[in-house]
Coordinates of C-alpha atoms in Angstrom, one line a residue:
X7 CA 0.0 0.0 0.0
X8 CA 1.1 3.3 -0.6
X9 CA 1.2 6.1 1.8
X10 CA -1.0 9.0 1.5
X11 CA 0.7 12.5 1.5
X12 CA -0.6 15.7 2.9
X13 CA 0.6 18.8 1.9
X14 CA -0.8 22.3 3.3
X15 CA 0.2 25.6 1.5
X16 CA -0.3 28.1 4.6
X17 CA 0.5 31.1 1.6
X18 CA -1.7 29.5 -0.8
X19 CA -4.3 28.2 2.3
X20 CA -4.6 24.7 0.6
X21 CA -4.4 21.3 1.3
X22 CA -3.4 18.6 -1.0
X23 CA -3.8 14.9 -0.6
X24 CA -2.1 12.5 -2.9
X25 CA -3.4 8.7 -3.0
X26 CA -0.7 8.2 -5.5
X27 CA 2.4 10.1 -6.9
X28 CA 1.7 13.4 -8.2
X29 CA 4.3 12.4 -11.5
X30 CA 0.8 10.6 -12.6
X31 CA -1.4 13.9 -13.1
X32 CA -3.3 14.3 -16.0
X33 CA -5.6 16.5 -15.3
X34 CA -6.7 18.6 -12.4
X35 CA -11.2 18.8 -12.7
X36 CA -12.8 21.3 -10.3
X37 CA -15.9 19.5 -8.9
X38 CA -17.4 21.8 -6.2
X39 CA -16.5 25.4 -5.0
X40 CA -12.7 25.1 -3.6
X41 CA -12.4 21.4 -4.6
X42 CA -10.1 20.1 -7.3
X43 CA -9.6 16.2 -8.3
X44 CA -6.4 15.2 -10.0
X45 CA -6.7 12.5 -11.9
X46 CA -4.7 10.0 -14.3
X47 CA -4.7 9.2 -17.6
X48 CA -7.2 6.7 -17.1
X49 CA -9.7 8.8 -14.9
X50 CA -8.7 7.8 -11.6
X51 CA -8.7 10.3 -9.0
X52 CA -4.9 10.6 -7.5
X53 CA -5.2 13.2 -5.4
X54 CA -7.6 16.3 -4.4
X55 CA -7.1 19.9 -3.8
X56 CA -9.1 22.0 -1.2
X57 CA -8.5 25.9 -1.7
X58 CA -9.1 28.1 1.3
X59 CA -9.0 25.1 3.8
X60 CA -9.0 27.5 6.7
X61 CA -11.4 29.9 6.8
X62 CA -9.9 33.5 7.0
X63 CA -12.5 34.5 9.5
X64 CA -10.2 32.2 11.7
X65 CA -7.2 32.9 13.5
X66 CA -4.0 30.3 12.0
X67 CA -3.9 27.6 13.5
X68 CA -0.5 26.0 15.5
X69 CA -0.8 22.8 14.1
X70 CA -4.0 21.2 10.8
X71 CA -7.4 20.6 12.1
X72 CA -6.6 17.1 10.5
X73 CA -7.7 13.5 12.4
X74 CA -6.7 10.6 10.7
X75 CA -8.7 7.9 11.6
X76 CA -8.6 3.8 10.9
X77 CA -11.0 1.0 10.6
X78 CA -11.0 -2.9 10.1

């Protein structure tokens, strides 16, 4: 299995996830306000964008609002 990367862009305020290596992108297909799929050239989603992850009504946070969670 490969591992997942999380990337945040504090200057950009997004966060990238990669399912896969980012060397496979395609094309990048915006499917809701501040949400972007990458995909390969086969269609599969490798990765997803989310622009303006934290809110700039909010004060930056120390550390991600992220939980990563696991099930059997």
């Amino acid at each position: 299995m490969q591992k997942i990367k999380i990337l945040y862009d504090k200057t950009a305020n997004s966060l990238v996830v990669w399912f896969d290596s980012a060397d496979k992108e395609f094309i990048a297909q915006e499917v809701e306000d501040d949400t972007i799929l990458m995909k390969d050239k086969k269609g599969k989603v490798i990765g997803l964008e989310k622009l303006n992850y934290i809110s700039s009504k909010e004060p930056q946070p120390k550390s991600l609002p992220v939980e990563v969670v696991t099930t059997s």
